[in-house]
Short mmCIF file of C-alpha atoms in Angstrom, two decimals:
data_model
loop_
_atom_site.label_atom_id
_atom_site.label_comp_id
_atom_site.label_asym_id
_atom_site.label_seq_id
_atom_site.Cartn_x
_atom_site.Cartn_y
_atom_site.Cartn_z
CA UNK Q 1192 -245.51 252.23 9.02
CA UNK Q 1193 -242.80 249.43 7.51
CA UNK Q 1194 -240.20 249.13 10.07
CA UNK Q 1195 -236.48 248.14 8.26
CA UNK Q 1196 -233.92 247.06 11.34
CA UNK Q 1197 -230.31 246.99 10.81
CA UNK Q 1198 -228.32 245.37 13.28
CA UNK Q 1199 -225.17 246.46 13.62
CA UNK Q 1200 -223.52 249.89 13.38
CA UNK Q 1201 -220.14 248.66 11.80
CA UNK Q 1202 -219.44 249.99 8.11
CA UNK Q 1203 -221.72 247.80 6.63
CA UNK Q 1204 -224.52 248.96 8.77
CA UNK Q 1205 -223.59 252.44 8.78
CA UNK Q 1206 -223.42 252.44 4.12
CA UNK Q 1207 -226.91 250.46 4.65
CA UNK Q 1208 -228.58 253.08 7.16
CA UNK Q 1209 -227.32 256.27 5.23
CA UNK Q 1210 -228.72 254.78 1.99
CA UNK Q 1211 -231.91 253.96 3.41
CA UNK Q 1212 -232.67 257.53 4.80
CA UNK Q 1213 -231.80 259.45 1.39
CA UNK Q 1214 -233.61 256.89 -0.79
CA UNK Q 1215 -236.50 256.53 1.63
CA UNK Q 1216 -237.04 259.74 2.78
CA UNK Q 1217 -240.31 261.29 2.48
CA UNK Q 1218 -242.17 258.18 2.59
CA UNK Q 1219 -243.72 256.30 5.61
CA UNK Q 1220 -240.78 254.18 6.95
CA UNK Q 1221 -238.57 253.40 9.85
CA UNK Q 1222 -235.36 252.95 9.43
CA UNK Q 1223 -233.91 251.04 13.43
CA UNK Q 1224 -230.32 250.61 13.93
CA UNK Q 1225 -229.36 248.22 16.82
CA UNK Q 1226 -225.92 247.98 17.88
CA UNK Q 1227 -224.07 247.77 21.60
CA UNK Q 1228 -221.81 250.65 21.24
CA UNK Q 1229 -222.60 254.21 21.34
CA UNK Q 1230 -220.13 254.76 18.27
CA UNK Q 1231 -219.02 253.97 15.11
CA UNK Q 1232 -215.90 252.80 15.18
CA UNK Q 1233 -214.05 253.03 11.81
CA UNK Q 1234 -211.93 249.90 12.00
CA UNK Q 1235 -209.35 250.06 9.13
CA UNK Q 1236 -208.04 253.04 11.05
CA UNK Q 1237 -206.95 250.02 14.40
CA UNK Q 1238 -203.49 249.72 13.66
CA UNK Q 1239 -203.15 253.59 12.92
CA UNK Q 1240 -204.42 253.86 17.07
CA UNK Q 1241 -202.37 250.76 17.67
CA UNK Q 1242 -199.12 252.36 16.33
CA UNK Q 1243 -199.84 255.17 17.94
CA UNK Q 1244 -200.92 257.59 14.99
CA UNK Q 1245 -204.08 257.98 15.75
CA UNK Q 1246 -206.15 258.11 19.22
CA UNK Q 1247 -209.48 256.34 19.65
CA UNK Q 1248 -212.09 259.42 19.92
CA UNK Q 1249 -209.80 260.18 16.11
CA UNK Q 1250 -211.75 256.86 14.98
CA UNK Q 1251 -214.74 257.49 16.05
CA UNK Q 1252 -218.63 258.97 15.48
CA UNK Q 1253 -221.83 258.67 17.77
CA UNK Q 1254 -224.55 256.87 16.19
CA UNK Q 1255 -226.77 259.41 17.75
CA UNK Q 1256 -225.27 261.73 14.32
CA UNK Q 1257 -227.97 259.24 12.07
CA UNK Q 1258 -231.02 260.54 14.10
CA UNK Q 1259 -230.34 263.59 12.27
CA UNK Q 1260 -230.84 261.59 8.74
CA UNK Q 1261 -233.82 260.03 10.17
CA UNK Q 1262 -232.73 257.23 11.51
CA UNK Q 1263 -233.63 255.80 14.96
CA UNK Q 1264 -230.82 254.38 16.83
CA UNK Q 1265 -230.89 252.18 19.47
CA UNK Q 1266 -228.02 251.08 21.56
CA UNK Q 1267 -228.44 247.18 22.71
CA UNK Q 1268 -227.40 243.95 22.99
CA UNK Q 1269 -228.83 241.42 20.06
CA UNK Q 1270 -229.58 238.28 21.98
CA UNK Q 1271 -231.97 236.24 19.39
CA UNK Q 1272 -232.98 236.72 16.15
CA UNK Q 1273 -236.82 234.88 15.28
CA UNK Q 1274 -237.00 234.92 11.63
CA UNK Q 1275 -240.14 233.24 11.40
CA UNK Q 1276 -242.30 235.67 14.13
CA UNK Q 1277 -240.22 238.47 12.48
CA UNK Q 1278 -238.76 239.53 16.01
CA UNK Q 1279 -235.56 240.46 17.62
CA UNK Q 1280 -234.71 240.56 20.75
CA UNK Q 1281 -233.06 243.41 22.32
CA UNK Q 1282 -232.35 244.11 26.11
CA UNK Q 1283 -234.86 241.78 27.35
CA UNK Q 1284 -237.34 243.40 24.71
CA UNK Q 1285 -238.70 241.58 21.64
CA UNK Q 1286 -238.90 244.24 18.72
CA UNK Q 1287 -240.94 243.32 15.74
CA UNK Q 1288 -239.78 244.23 12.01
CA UNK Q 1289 -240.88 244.28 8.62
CA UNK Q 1290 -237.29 243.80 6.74
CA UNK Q 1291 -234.09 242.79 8.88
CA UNK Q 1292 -230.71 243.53 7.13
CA UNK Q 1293 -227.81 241.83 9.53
CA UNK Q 1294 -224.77 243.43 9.89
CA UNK Q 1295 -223.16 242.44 12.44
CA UNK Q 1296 -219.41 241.48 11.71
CA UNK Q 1297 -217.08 239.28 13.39
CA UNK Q 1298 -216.05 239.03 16.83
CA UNK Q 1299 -212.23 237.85 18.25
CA UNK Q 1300 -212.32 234.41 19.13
CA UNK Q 1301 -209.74 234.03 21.59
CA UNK Q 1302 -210.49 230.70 22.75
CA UNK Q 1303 -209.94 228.74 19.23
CA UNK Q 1304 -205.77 229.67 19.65
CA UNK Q 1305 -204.47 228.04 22.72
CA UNK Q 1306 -202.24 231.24 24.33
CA UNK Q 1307 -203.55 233.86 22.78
CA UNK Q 1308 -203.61 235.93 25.44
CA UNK Q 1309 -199.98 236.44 25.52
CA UNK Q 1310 -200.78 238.13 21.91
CA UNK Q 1311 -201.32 241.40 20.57
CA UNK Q 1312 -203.54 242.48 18.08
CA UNK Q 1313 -205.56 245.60 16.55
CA UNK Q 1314 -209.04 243.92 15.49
CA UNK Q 1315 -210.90 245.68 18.21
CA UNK Q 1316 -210.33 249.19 20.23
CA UNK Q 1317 -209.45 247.34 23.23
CA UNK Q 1318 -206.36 245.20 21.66
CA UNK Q 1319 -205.35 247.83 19.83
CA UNK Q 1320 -204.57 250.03 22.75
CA UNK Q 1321 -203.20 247.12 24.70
CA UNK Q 1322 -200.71 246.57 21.73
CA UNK Q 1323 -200.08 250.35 21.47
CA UNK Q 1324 -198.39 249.82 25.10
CA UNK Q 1325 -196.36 246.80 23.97
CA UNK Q 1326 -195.04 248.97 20.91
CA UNK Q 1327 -193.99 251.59 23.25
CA UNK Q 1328 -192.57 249.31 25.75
CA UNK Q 1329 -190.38 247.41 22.85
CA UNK Q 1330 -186.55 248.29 22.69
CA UNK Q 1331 -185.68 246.05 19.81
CA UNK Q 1332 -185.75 242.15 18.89
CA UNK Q 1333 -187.99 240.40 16.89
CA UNK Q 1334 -191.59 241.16 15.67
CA UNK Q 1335 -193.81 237.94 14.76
CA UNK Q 1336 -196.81 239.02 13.22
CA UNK Q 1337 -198.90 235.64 13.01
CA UNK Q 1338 -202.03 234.96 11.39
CA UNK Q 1339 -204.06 232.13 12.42
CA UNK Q 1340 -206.11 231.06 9.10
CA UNK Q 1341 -206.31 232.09 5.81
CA UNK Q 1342 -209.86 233.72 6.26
CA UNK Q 1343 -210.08 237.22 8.78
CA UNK Q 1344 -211.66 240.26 8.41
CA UNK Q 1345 -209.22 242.09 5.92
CA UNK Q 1346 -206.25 240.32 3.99
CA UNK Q 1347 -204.02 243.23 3.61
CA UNK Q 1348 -204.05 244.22 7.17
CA UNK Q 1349 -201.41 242.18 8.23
CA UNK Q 1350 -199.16 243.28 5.54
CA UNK Q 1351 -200.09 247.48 6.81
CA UNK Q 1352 -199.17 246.11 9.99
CA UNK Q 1353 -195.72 245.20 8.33
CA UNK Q 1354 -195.35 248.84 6.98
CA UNK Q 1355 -196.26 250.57 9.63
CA UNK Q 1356 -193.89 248.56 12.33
CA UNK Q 1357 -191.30 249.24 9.81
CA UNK Q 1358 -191.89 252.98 9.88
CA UNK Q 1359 -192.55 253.43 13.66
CA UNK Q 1360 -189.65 251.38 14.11
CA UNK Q 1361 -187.16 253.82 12.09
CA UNK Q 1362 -188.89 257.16 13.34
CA UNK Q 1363 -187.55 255.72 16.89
CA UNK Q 1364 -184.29 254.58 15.42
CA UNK Q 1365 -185.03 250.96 16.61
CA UNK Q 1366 -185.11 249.37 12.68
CA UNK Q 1367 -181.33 248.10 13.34
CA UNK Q 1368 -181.90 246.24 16.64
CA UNK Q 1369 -185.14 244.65 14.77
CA UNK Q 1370 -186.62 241.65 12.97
CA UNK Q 1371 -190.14 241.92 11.19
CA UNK Q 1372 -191.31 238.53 10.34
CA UNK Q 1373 -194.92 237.85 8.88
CA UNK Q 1374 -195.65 233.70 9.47
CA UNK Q 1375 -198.97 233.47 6.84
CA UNK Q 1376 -200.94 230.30 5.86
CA UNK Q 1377 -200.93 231.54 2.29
CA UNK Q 1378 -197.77 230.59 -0.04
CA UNK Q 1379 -196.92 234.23 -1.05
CA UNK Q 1380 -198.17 237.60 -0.04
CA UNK Q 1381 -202.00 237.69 -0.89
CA UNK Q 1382 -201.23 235.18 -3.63
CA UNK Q 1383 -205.17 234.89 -3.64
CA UNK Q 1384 -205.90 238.34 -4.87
CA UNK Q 1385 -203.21 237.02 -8.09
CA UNK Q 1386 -199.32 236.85 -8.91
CA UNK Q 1387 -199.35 240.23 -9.90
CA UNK Q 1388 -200.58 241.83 -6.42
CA UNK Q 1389 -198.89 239.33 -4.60
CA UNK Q 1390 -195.61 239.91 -6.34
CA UNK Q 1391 -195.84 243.65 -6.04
CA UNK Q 1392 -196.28 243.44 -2.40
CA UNK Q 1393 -193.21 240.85 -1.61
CA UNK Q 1394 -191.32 243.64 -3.71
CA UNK Q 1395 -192.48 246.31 -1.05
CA UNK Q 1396 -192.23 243.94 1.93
CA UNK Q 1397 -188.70 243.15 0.59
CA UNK Q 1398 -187.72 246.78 0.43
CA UNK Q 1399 -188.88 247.56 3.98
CA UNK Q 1400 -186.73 244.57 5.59
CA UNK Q 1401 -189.85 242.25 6.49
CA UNK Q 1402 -189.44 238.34 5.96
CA UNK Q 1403 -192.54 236.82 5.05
CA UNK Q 1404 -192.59 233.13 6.32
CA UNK Q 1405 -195.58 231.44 3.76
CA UNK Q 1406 -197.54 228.09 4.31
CA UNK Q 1407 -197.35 228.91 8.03
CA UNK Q 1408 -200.43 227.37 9.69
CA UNK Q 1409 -200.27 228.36 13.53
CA UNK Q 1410 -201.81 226.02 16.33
CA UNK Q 1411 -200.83 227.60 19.25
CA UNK Q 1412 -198.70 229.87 20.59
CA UNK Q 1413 -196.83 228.86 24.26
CA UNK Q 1414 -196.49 232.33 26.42
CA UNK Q 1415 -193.40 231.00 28.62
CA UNK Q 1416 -191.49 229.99 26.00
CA UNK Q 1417 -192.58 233.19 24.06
CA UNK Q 1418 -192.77 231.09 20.66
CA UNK Q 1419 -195.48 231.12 17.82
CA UNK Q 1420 -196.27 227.30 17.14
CA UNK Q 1421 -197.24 226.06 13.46
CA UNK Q 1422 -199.05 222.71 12.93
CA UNK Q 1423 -195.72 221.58 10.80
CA UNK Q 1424 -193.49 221.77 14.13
CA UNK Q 1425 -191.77 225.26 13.03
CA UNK Q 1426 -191.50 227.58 16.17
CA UNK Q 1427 -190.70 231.00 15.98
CA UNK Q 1428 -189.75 233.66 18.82
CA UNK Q 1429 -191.14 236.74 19.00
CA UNK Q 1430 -191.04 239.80 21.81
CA UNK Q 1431 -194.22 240.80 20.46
CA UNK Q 1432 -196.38 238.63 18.57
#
């Protein structure tokens, strides 16, 4: 029996093993998903549980639900990946496959922004929580909503973040006593995906109040000074960042 391994149980793995089992069923294969969690987490929905819209068992499936498709899942840690013996090892085990599809995503790198720990962000369950409490905690003042490069996991998010500040903000009558500013390293608002994109969302980020700050390349950001630090020697102050 063929053994296919997916590692990873993120949204690419997930559309990979759910194709597998309906195209392959009936014949003499195993489909193996690898992954560390017990769930699924369905990450575009972050800022919904970081604004407090949605809560995390909302954004959520086992992976256990794909053993009823036919597909074995095994929760695990990928430590090494031996193309050329066709071998992975999992949990101290080495597991031997006959087609590998990879799958598994990007992680937070906290360590490449000197002070990002005095940060908030929704790119994993965790932060998004952690910047649910800041939202709550927040009274008014200025919003900084930084990027650090021009390549992450989903260009528009930072932009949803925008919205959705702006509407949380007004449901809790704080939009007066508030400044939403988004410091990007692009020129204009996803000027990559075109002008006319970009110009339709600096028209919506315009209506909602939200300064976009362009050609803003952060370096750092210095937690007792509570400023956001760009490699051209702007600073700006945020209460959350």
């Amino acid at each position: 029996m063929a053994r296919i391994m997916i590692l990873g149980g993120g949204s690419g793995g997930l559309v990979v093993a759910n194709k597998l089992a309906r195209g392959l069923r009936g014949t003499s294969h195993e489909i193996l998903l690898v992954d560390r969690s017990p769930y699924h987490y369905f990450m575009p929905s972050f800022p919904w549980v970081a604004l407090g819209f949605k809560e995390p068992e909302q954004v959520r499936r086992p992976l256990k639900n794909l053993e009823k498709k036919g597909v074995r899942v095994l929760q695990g840690e990928v430590r090494e990946i031996r193309i050329p013996e066709k071998r992975v090892r999992v949990n101290g085990e080495d597991l031997s496959y006959d087609l590998l599809v990879v799958s598994l995503g990007a992680e937070v790198k906290p360590d490449l922004m000197p002070g990002f720990e005095a940060a908030y962000h929704p790119w994993t369950i965790e932060g998004a929580l952690r910047m649910r409490e800041a939202i709550q905690r927040f009274e008014g003042g200025r919003i900084v909503i930084g990027v650090s490069g021009p390549y992450y996991r989903c260009p528009p998010a930072p932009y949803e973040i925008a919205g959705q500040l702006d509407f949380a903000l007004r449901a809790r009558r704080l939009r007066d006593k508030s400044e939403i500013v988004l410091a990007h390293p692009h020129p204009q608002p996803l000027s990559a995906m075109g002008p006319a994109i970009s110009g339709v969302i600096t028209e919506i980020l315009a209506a909602k109040g939200v300064r976009f700050e362009g050609n803003f390349h952060a370096r750092a950001i210095d937690p007792e000074r509570r400023l956001l630090l760009g490699q051209d020697g702007r600073e700006r102050s945020p209460s959350i960042c």
